[in-house]
Short mmCIF file of C-alpha atoms (C1' of nucleotides) in Angstrom, two decimals:
data_model
loop_
_atom_site.label_atom_id
_atom_site.label_comp_id
_atom_site.label_asym_id
_atom_site.label_seq_id
_atom_site.Cartn_x
_atom_site.Cartn_y
_atom_site.Cartn_z
CA UNK X 354 0.00 0.00 0.00
CA UNK X 355 2.04 2.90 -1.26
CA UNK X 356 1.16 6.04 0.62
CA UNK X 357 3.15 8.49 -1.43
CA UNK X 358 1.54 8.31 -4.89
CA UNK X 359 -1.98 9.28 -4.01
CA UNK X 360 -4.27 9.69 -7.04
CA UNK X 361 -6.69 11.81 -5.02
CA UNK X 362 -8.72 13.03 -7.95
CA UNK X 363 -10.06 12.11 -11.37
CA UNK X 364 -11.05 15.41 -12.95
CA UNK X 365 -8.86 18.18 -14.19
CA UNK X 366 -9.60 20.38 -11.24
CA UNK X 367 -8.91 19.15 -7.76
CA UNK X 368 -11.89 20.76 -6.12
CA UNK X 369 -10.56 21.30 -2.62
CA UNK X 370 -6.88 21.79 -3.18
CA UNK X 371 -6.44 24.50 -0.60
CA UNK X 372 -7.64 22.32 2.25
CA UNK X 373 -5.76 19.34 0.85
CA UNK X 374 -2.57 21.39 0.80
CA UNK X 375 -2.97 22.39 4.44
CA UNK X 376 -3.78 18.85 5.52
CA UNK X 377 -0.93 17.37 3.52
CA UNK X 378 1.46 19.98 4.86
CA UNK X 379 0.54 19.02 8.41
CA UNK X 380 1.19 15.38 7.54
CA UNK X 381 4.56 16.03 5.93
CA UNK X 382 5.52 18.25 8.84
CA UNK X 383 4.59 15.56 11.31
CA UNK X 384 6.43 12.90 9.36
CA UNK X 385 9.70 14.53 8.51
CA UNK X 386 10.05 17.68 10.55
CA UNK X 387 10.12 21.25 9.34
CA UNK X 388 13.24 20.81 7.21
CA UNK X 389 12.11 17.98 4.99
CA UNK X 390 8.92 19.79 4.07
CA UNK X 391 8.82 21.07 0.51
CA UNK X 392 6.06 22.35 -1.70
CA UNK X 393 7.29 20.00 -4.41
CA UNK X 394 6.90 16.95 -2.21
CA UNK X 395 3.52 18.21 -1.10
CA UNK X 396 2.29 18.69 -4.67
CA UNK X 397 3.67 15.29 -5.62
CA UNK X 398 1.80 13.64 -2.78
CA UNK X 399 -1.45 15.30 -3.79
CA UNK X 400 -0.94 14.42 -7.44
CA UNK X 401 -0.92 17.99 -8.72
CA UNK X 402 1.73 19.99 -10.48
CA UNK X 403 4.26 22.01 -8.54
CA UNK X 404 2.66 25.20 -9.81
CA UNK X 405 -0.82 24.39 -8.51
CA UNK X 406 -0.23 25.46 -4.89
CA UNK X 407 0.51 28.98 -6.11
CA UNK X 408 -3.15 29.37 -7.08
CA UNK X 409 -4.00 29.20 -3.37
CA UNK X 410 -0.95 30.62 -1.56
CA UNK X 411 1.33 33.44 -2.57
CA UNK X 412 4.38 31.42 -1.63
CA UNK X 413 5.58 28.77 0.74
CA UNK X 414 5.74 31.18 3.66
CA UNK X 415 2.10 32.10 3.19
CA UNK X 416 1.13 28.46 3.52
CA UNK X 417 3.24 28.01 6.63
CA UNK X 418 1.79 31.22 8.07
CA UNK X 419 -1.69 29.83 7.56
CA UNK X 420 -0.59 26.65 9.33
CA UNK X 421 0.62 28.76 12.23
CA UNK X 422 -2.68 30.59 12.38
CA UNK X 423 -4.57 27.32 12.54
CA UNK X 424 -2.11 26.11 15.15
CA UNK X 425 -2.78 29.15 17.30
CA UNK X 426 -6.51 28.64 17.04
CA UNK X 427 -6.30 24.97 17.96
CA UNK X 428 -3.87 25.73 20.77
CA UNK X 429 -6.30 28.36 22.01
CA UNK X 430 -9.16 25.86 21.93
CA UNK X 431 -7.11 23.32 23.91
CA UNK X 432 -6.23 25.92 26.53
CA UNK X 433 -9.79 27.20 26.76
CA UNK X 434 -11.13 23.71 27.18
CA UNK X 435 -8.58 22.98 29.90
CA UNK X 436 -9.50 26.20 31.68
CA UNK X 437 -13.16 25.27 31.70
CA UNK X 438 -12.46 21.88 33.24
CA UNK X 439 -12.51 23.26 36.77
CA UNK X 440 -13.78 26.25 38.68
CA UNK X 441 -10.92 26.31 41.15
CA UNK X 442 -8.45 28.99 40.15
CA UNK X 443 -5.44 27.06 41.39
CA UNK X 444 -6.46 23.83 39.70
CA UNK X 445 -7.13 25.75 36.53
CA UNK X 446 -3.50 26.81 36.38
CA UNK X 447 -2.44 23.19 36.56
CA UNK X 448 -4.89 22.19 33.87
CA UNK X 449 -3.63 24.96 31.60
CA UNK X 450 -0.05 23.93 32.16
CA UNK X 451 -0.76 20.31 31.31
CA UNK X 452 -2.64 21.39 28.19
CA UNK X 453 0.29 23.59 27.19
CA UNK X 454 2.81 20.76 27.46
CA UNK X 455 0.47 18.28 25.87
CA UNK X 456 -0.05 20.47 22.81
CA UNK X 457 3.70 20.83 22.40
CA UNK X 458 4.11 17.07 22.62
CA UNK X 459 1.23 16.12 20.32
CA UNK X 460 1.97 18.72 17.66
CA UNK X 461 5.72 19.13 17.86
CA UNK X 462 6.24 20.35 14.31
CA UNK X 463 3.46 22.93 14.36
CA UNK X 464 4.44 24.01 17.85
CA UNK X 465 7.99 24.50 16.68
CA UNK X 466 6.88 26.55 13.70
CA UNK X 467 4.54 28.69 15.77
CA UNK X 468 7.41 29.82 17.96
CA UNK X 469 10.11 30.47 15.39
CA UNK X 470 10.50 33.77 13.65
CA UNK X 471 7.49 34.22 11.42
CA UNK X 472 6.82 37.86 10.78
CA UNK X 473 4.88 40.28 12.95
CA UNK X 474 1.48 39.55 11.39
CA UNK X 475 1.52 35.90 12.39
CA UNK X 476 2.83 36.86 15.79
CA UNK X 477 -0.01 39.29 16.34
CA UNK X 478 -2.52 36.65 15.31
CA UNK X 479 -1.27 34.48 18.15
CA UNK X 480 -1.89 36.98 20.92
CA UNK X 481 -5.50 35.96 21.68
CA UNK X 482 -4.37 32.37 22.13
CA UNK X 483 -2.74 33.14 25.44
CA UNK X 484 -5.33 35.47 26.89
CA UNK X 485 -7.00 32.60 28.70
CA UNK X 486 -3.68 31.91 30.39
CA UNK X 487 -3.30 35.52 31.48
CA UNK X 488 -6.88 35.54 32.75
CA UNK X 489 -6.29 32.39 34.76
CA UNK X 490 -3.24 33.91 36.40
CA UNK X 491 -5.25 36.96 37.41
CA UNK X 492 -8.00 34.72 38.77
CA UNK X 493 -5.47 32.71 40.74
CA UNK X 494 -4.11 35.92 42.17
CA UNK X 495 -7.58 37.03 43.18
CA UNK X 496 -8.09 33.63 44.80
CA UNK X 497 -4.94 34.08 46.84
CA UNK X 498 -2.90 31.42 45.09
CA UNK X 499 -0.46 34.03 43.81
CA UNK X 500 0.96 37.07 45.64
CA UNK X 501 -1.81 39.69 45.83
CA UNK X 502 0.54 42.63 45.69
CA UNK X 503 2.38 41.64 42.54
CA UNK X 504 1.79 43.17 39.12
CA UNK X 505 -0.52 40.76 37.28
CA UNK X 506 1.46 41.21 34.07
CA UNK X 507 4.61 40.15 35.86
CA UNK X 508 2.88 37.09 37.25
CA UNK X 509 1.38 36.21 33.88
CA UNK X 510 4.62 36.42 31.95
CA UNK X 511 6.49 34.48 34.61
CA UNK X 512 3.98 31.63 34.64
CA UNK X 513 3.83 31.68 30.85
CA UNK X 514 7.61 31.64 30.56
CA UNK X 515 7.89 28.73 32.97
CA UNK X 516 5.34 26.64 31.09
CA UNK X 517 6.88 27.53 27.75
CA UNK X 518 10.33 26.69 28.99
CA UNK X 519 9.14 23.33 30.26
CA UNK X 520 7.50 22.65 26.91
CA UNK X 521 10.49 23.67 24.81
CA UNK X 522 13.22 22.06 26.88
CA UNK X 523 11.17 18.93 27.46
CA UNK X 524 10.38 18.62 23.77
CA UNK X 525 14.04 18.42 22.82
CA UNK X 526 15.02 16.21 25.70
CA UNK X 527 16.93 18.94 27.45
CA UNK X 528 16.03 17.63 30.86
CA UNK X 529 17.57 14.23 30.40
CA UNK X 530 19.77 14.67 33.44
CA UNK X 531 16.95 16.25 35.44
CA UNK X 532 14.34 13.51 35.40
CA UNK X 533 12.41 14.51 32.31
CA UNK X 534 10.78 11.09 32.40
CA UNK X 535 8.34 12.62 34.82
CA UNK X 536 5.00 13.01 33.11
CA UNK X 537 3.53 16.34 32.19
CA UNK X 538 1.25 16.52 35.19
CA UNK X 539 4.15 16.16 37.59
CA UNK X 540 6.36 18.54 35.65
CA UNK X 541 3.69 21.21 35.77
CA UNK X 542 2.67 20.51 39.35
CA UNK X 543 6.26 20.75 40.58
CA UNK X 544 6.87 24.00 38.75
CA UNK X 545 3.63 25.70 39.71
CA UNK X 546 4.01 24.57 43.31
CA UNK X 547 7.07 26.80 43.46
CA UNK X 548 5.28 29.75 41.93
CA UNK X 549 2.10 29.53 43.98
CA UNK X 550 1.52 29.23 47.67
CA UNK C 479 32.57 49.57 -0.26
CA UNK C 480 31.05 46.26 -1.29
CA UNK C 481 31.11 43.85 1.60
CA UNK C 482 30.02 40.76 -0.30
CA UNK C 483 32.91 40.11 -2.73
CA UNK C 484 35.74 39.70 -0.28
CA UNK C 485 39.04 38.66 -1.95
CA UNK C 486 40.40 37.30 1.33
CA UNK C 487 43.32 35.50 -0.21
CA UNK C 488 45.94 35.58 -2.96
CA UNK C 489 47.33 32.07 -3.19
CA UNK C 490 45.64 28.95 -4.44
CA UNK C 491 45.10 27.58 -0.97
CA UNK C 492 43.18 29.61 1.55
CA UNK C 493 45.23 28.61 4.54
CA UNK C 494 42.64 28.86 7.29
CA UNK C 495 39.43 28.07 5.49
CA UNK C 496 37.89 26.09 8.29
CA UNK C 497 38.04 28.96 10.74
CA UNK C 498 37.02 31.42 8.04
CA UNK C 499 33.97 29.28 7.30
CA UNK C 500 32.89 29.24 10.92
CA UNK C 501 33.44 32.97 11.32
CA UNK C 502 31.66 33.77 8.08
CA UNK C 503 28.79 31.50 9.00
CA UNK C 504 28.34 33.35 12.26
CA UNK C 505 28.28 36.63 10.35
CA UNK C 506 25.76 35.45 7.79
CA UNK C 507 23.62 34.00 10.55
CA UNK C 508 23.69 37.26 12.44
CA UNK C 509 22.90 39.26 9.31
CA UNK C 510 20.12 37.31 7.71
CA UNK C 511 18.82 34.76 10.16
CA UNK C 512 19.01 31.01 9.94
CA UNK C 513 16.98 30.76 6.75
CA UNK C 514 19.03 32.98 4.50
CA UNK C 515 22.23 31.14 5.38
CA UNK C 516 23.57 28.98 2.58
CA UNK C 517 26.90 27.32 2.00
CA UNK C 518 26.92 28.87 -1.47
CA UNK C 519 26.63 32.39 -0.11
CA UNK C 520 29.25 31.60 2.49
CA UNK C 521 31.71 30.29 -0.09
CA UNK C 522 30.99 33.27 -2.32
CA UNK C 523 31.73 35.67 0.51
CA UNK C 524 35.00 33.95 1.26
CA UNK C 525 35.99 33.87 -2.40
CA UNK C 526 36.24 30.09 -2.65
CA UNK C 527 34.33 27.59 -4.74
CA UNK C 528 31.15 26.01 -3.46
CA UNK C 529 32.95 22.68 -3.22
CA UNK C 530 35.70 23.94 -0.93
CA UNK C 531 33.74 23.81 2.33
CA UNK C 532 33.27 20.07 1.86
CA UNK C 533 37.01 19.57 2.46
CA UNK C 534 36.40 20.72 6.04
CA UNK C 535 32.85 19.67 6.86
CA UNK C 536 30.97 16.58 5.80
CA UNK C 537 27.89 18.62 4.97
CA UNK C 538 26.05 21.75 5.95
CA UNK C 539 24.65 20.15 9.09
CA UNK C 540 28.15 19.31 10.30
CA UNK C 541 29.13 22.96 10.05
CA UNK C 542 26.02 24.08 11.90
CA UNK C 543 26.64 21.43 14.54
CA UNK C 544 30.11 22.80 15.06
CA UNK C 545 28.61 26.27 15.40
CA UNK C 546 26.27 24.91 18.05
CA UNK C 547 29.15 23.34 19.92
CA UNK C 548 31.01 26.63 19.96
CA UNK C 549 27.82 28.37 21.02
CA UNK C 550 27.43 26.00 23.96
CA UNK C 551 31.00 26.61 25.03
CA UNK C 552 30.67 30.38 24.85
CA UNK C 553 27.30 30.24 26.59
CA UNK C 554 28.91 28.15 29.30
CA UNK C 555 31.71 30.68 29.68
CA UNK C 556 29.21 33.54 30.00
CA UNK C 557 27.24 31.65 32.65
CA UNK C 558 30.35 30.65 34.56
CA UNK C 559 31.62 34.20 34.57
CA UNK C 560 28.26 35.47 35.78
CA UNK C 561 28.25 32.86 38.55
CA UNK C 562 31.67 33.96 39.73
CA UNK C 563 30.62 37.60 39.97
CA UNK C 564 29.22 37.17 43.46
CA UNK C 565 29.51 34.83 46.42
CA UNK C 566 25.92 35.26 47.51
CA UNK C 567 23.88 32.30 46.36
CA UNK C 568 20.73 34.32 45.81
CA UNK C 569 22.49 37.05 43.88
CA UNK C 570 24.23 34.42 41.82
CA UNK C 571 20.89 33.18 40.55
CA UNK C 572 20.02 36.66 39.37
CA UNK C 573 23.38 37.07 37.69
CA UNK C 574 22.95 33.75 35.89
CA UNK C 575 19.49 34.71 34.74
CA UNK C 576 20.66 38.01 33.36
CA UNK C 577 23.55 36.29 31.59
CA UNK C 578 21.11 33.76 30.13
CA UNK C 579 18.85 36.42 28.67
CA UNK C 580 21.75 38.52 27.55
CA UNK C 581 23.29 35.67 25.59
CA UNK C 582 19.97 35.03 23.88
CA UNK C 583 19.72 38.70 22.95
CA UNK C 584 23.31 39.17 21.80
CA UNK C 585 23.52 35.93 19.81
CA UNK C 586 19.94 35.41 18.65
CA UNK C 587 20.76 33.31 15.60
CA UNK C 588 23.17 30.97 17.36
CA UNK C 589 20.86 30.77 20.36
CA UNK C 590 18.01 29.82 18.08
CA UNK C 591 20.07 27.14 16.37
CA UNK C 592 21.30 25.72 19.67
CA UNK C 593 17.75 25.03 20.78
CA UNK C 594 16.23 23.63 17.63
CA UNK C 595 16.34 19.97 16.77
CA UNK C 596 19.92 19.11 16.05
CA UNK C 597 20.65 15.46 16.65
CA UNK C 598 21.43 13.76 19.95
CA UNK C 599 25.19 14.23 19.71
CA UNK C 600 24.99 18.02 19.64
CA UNK C 601 22.43 17.90 22.40
CA UNK C 602 24.68 15.82 24.60
CA UNK C 603 27.55 18.21 23.99
CA UNK C 604 25.44 20.98 25.47
CA UNK C 605 24.81 19.32 28.80
CA UNK C 606 27.92 20.68 30.61
CA UNK C 607 26.89 24.20 29.66
CA UNK C 608 24.07 24.22 32.17
CA UNK C 609 25.78 22.49 35.04
CA UNK C 610 26.76 25.81 36.55
CA UNK C 611 23.08 26.73 36.59
CA UNK C 612 22.13 23.51 38.33
CA UNK C 613 24.95 24.00 40.85
CA UNK C 614 23.79 27.53 41.59
CA UNK C 615 20.26 26.30 42.26
CA UNK C 616 21.57 23.73 44.72
CA UNK C 617 23.70 26.39 46.41
CA UNK C 618 20.71 28.70 46.66
CA UNK C 619 18.75 25.89 48.23
CA UNK C 620 21.50 25.26 50.75
CA UNK C 621 21.52 28.98 51.52
CA UNK C 622 17.80 28.91 52.23
CA UNK C 623 16.72 30.92 49.20
CA UNK C 624 14.84 27.94 47.78
CA UNK C 625 12.67 25.39 49.62
CA UNK C 626 15.02 23.05 51.54
CA UNK C 627 12.77 20.06 51.23
CA UNK C 628 12.36 20.10 47.47
CA UNK C 629 14.12 17.79 45.04
CA UNK C 630 17.09 19.79 43.71
CA UNK C 631 16.50 18.45 40.23
CA UNK C 632 12.93 19.76 40.30
CA UNK C 633 14.15 23.15 41.43
CA UNK C 634 16.86 23.22 38.82
CA UNK C 635 14.62 22.35 35.91
CA UNK C 636 11.97 24.81 37.04
CA UNK C 637 14.42 27.68 37.31
CA UNK C 638 16.01 26.68 34.03
CA UNK C 639 12.65 26.46 32.29
CA UNK C 640 11.62 29.87 33.59
CA UNK C 641 14.80 31.54 32.39
CA UNK C 642 14.63 29.75 29.06
CA UNK C 643 11.01 30.70 28.60
CA UNK C 644 11.79 34.33 29.34
CA UNK C 645 14.64 34.22 26.83
CA UNK C 646 12.64 32.56 24.06
CA UNK C 647 9.41 34.50 24.44
CA UNK C 648 11.23 37.75 24.95
CA UNK C 649 13.40 37.17 21.89
CA UNK C 650 10.41 36.90 19.60
CA UNK C 651 8.53 39.74 21.20
CA UNK C 652 5.95 37.45 22.71
CA UNK C 653 5.54 39.63 25.76
CA UNK C 654 4.48 42.73 23.88
CA UNK C 655 1.27 42.96 25.85
CA UNK C 656 3.00 42.08 29.10
CA UNK C 657 5.57 44.84 29.41
CA UNK C 658 8.47 43.20 27.64
CA UNK C 659 10.12 46.60 27.50
CA UNK C 660 11.35 45.86 30.98
CA UNK C 661 15.06 45.23 30.86
CA UNK C 662 16.60 41.86 31.46
CA UNK C 663 17.53 42.57 35.05
CA UNK C 664 13.95 43.38 35.97
CA UNK C 665 12.54 40.47 33.98
CA UNK C 666 14.81 38.05 35.81
CA UNK C 667 14.40 39.70 39.20
CA UNK C 668 10.60 39.59 38.96
CA UNK C 669 10.56 35.96 37.92
CA UNK C 670 13.09 34.73 40.46
CA UNK C 671 11.39 36.71 43.21
CA UNK C 672 8.41 34.43 42.72
CA UNK C 673 10.51 31.28 42.82
CA UNK C 674 12.66 32.19 45.80
CA UNK C 675 11.79 33.47 49.24
"C1'" DC U 1399 67.68 20.08 -4.93
"C1'" DC U 1400 64.19 16.95 -6.60
"C1'" DT U 1401 60.34 13.98 -6.16
"C1'" DC U 1402 56.37 12.41 -4.46
"C1'" DC U 1403 52.17 12.60 -1.83
"C1'" DG U 1404 48.55 14.14 1.12
"C1'" DA U 1405 45.88 18.11 1.94
"C1'" DT U 1406 43.19 21.46 -0.05
"C1'" DG U 1407 41.61 24.01 -3.76
"C1'" DC U 1408 38.67 24.17 -8.53
"C1'" DG U 1409 34.96 23.54 -12.34
"C1'" DA U 1410 31.27 21.02 -13.91
"C1'" DG U 1411 27.23 18.82 -13.19
"C1'" DA U 1412 23.23 16.01 -11.06
"C1'" DG U 1413 19.16 16.47 -8.55
"C1'" DC U 1414 15.95 19.02 -5.65
"C1'" DC U 1415 13.54 23.20 -4.58
"C1'" DG U 1416 10.84 27.69 -5.06
"C1'" DT U 1417 8.78 30.43 -8.29
"C1'" DT U 1418 6.97 32.26 -12.73
"C1'" DC U 1419 4.76 32.21 -17.21
"C1'" DA U 1420 2.02 31.05 -21.03
"C1'" DC U 1421 -1.48 27.96 -21.96
"C1'" DA U 1422 -5.39 24.34 -21.00
"C1'" DT U 1423 -9.58 23.00 -18.78
"C1'" DT U 1424 -13.71 23.67 -16.32
"C1'" DG U 1425 -18.01 25.53 -14.04
"C1'" DT U 1426 -21.03 29.29 -14.27
"C1'" DA U 1427 -23.42 33.54 -15.34
"C1'" DA U 1428 -25.14 36.46 -19.03
"C1'" DT L 265 -24.33 29.32 -26.37
"C1'" DT L 266 -20.74 32.05 -25.14
"C1'" DA L 267 -17.53 34.52 -22.51
"C1'" DC L 268 -15.13 34.78 -18.26
"C1'" DA L 269 -13.02 33.79 -13.81
"C1'" DA L 270 -11.03 30.20 -11.34
"C1'" DT L 271 -7.90 26.64 -11.22
"C1'" DG L 272 -5.08 23.26 -13.22
"C1'" DT L 273 -0.52 21.98 -16.44
"C1'" DG L 274 4.34 21.80 -18.41
"C1'" DA L 275 8.43 24.02 -19.12
"C1'" DA L 276 11.87 26.79 -17.61
"C1'" DC L 277 15.11 29.84 -14.55
"C1'" DG L 278 18.04 30.43 -10.88
"C1'" DG L 279 19.71 28.89 -6.44
"C1'" DC L 280 20.89 25.36 -3.29
"C1'" DT L 281 23.37 20.94 -1.53
"C1'" DC L 282 26.51 17.69 -2.63
"C1'" DT L 283 29.71 14.68 -5.68
"C1'" DC L 284 33.44 13.74 -8.89
"C1'" DG L 285 37.67 14.07 -11.28
"C1'" DC L 286 41.38 17.13 -11.77
"C1'" DA L 287 44.75 21.08 -10.31
"C1'" DT L 288 47.81 23.10 -7.10
"C1'" DC L 289 50.44 23.57 -3.14
"C1'" DG L 290 53.52 22.59 0.95
"C1'" DG L 291 56.42 19.55 3.16
"C1'" DA L 292 59.02 14.95 4.06
"C1'" DG L 293 62.40 11.80 2.41
"C1'" DG L 294 65.82 10.57 -0.84
#
DNA sequence: CCTCCGATGCGAGAGCCGTTCACATTGTAA
DNA sequence: TTACAATGTGAACGGCTCTCGCATCGGAGG
């Protein structure tokens, strides 16, 4: 069962090439990492010419940017869902942290792309993704789980940085000597236990 | 004064091409980011043929790996120097944090390369770089600045993750809405104030 | 001093990639 | 039916990584 040569269509026009390109790009990214992803390989896999993608995206970067945008939206959904899983402000922080690390683990390629230099427009589109995290930090502060006197923005960026650092360093095995084999829940719980009281 | 066509040599053999390649690669990386760095452009800048670099590096990845190794060593030197700037365990943590963020700011391209997927060998070569950070966390714990009962490895990875997260998110302007304009000293001080007591 | 050889340079070229351009095919609205 | 806008094709250009056979140099041994 050859997976590479996919006929995928019978008529001259593909019909839903734009979506197929995005889906195929996610697959290629997941299979071979960000380096081994080429528009040529993508077109080949979908059975269209190498020029076809340019009817739907200005260039390769535009396609990757779109992938980032979708990544932000899905990341945002995952965080929002985690936040709604409990009403306790302190527990919500834990849930958000686990969701953060889980997204990085389950979508490593997209996660990596989302946080590498991708132009200001893409960056701006990602801002709303993390609002739920900032809100949760403020709520935790109101609930007394974080220092009441501190600047909420300082708290938010510190918590965010800690979670992001755990995600990034864990993803590349940076913690090998520091017991990375701990699962995400423990990683997050240990870290947030230091930040909260 | 054209900077691109650099004669750089008069005889048939270059003489110190390996070092020139590494230096030039650092320059190109600093100028145009990791994407716009090609062996062709590098060879062009040095005035050698595109085949010449392959006498010194197996392929492009080998050159980048070497760059990472040098980056780790310089990063380690910066951290070690920061650690030796004070005898107070708590102050030492701050100094290390500032050095961490400063390295990320002053060498953004190399920093970015060091922490993107680059094979297990390169990764392993980076381990000693962060030992000084782990040691400082243990010392701070002994001095009472961090919870005495906690697992030192948990403390170390949490502090490391927080600093790394600050470096990464700050580097790409992720904190725009959260007062990233604060300087590194304040960023680190605020974060470590939450982790220590 | 000469000769030989290993190290290090070169030019040419194969194969992949991104991108463009003129042209082909198709569904649809007038 | 006919014209048009949308979307596909094939060919081509330049750039990139990497390989191959050949050229040039410096130094060690006769």
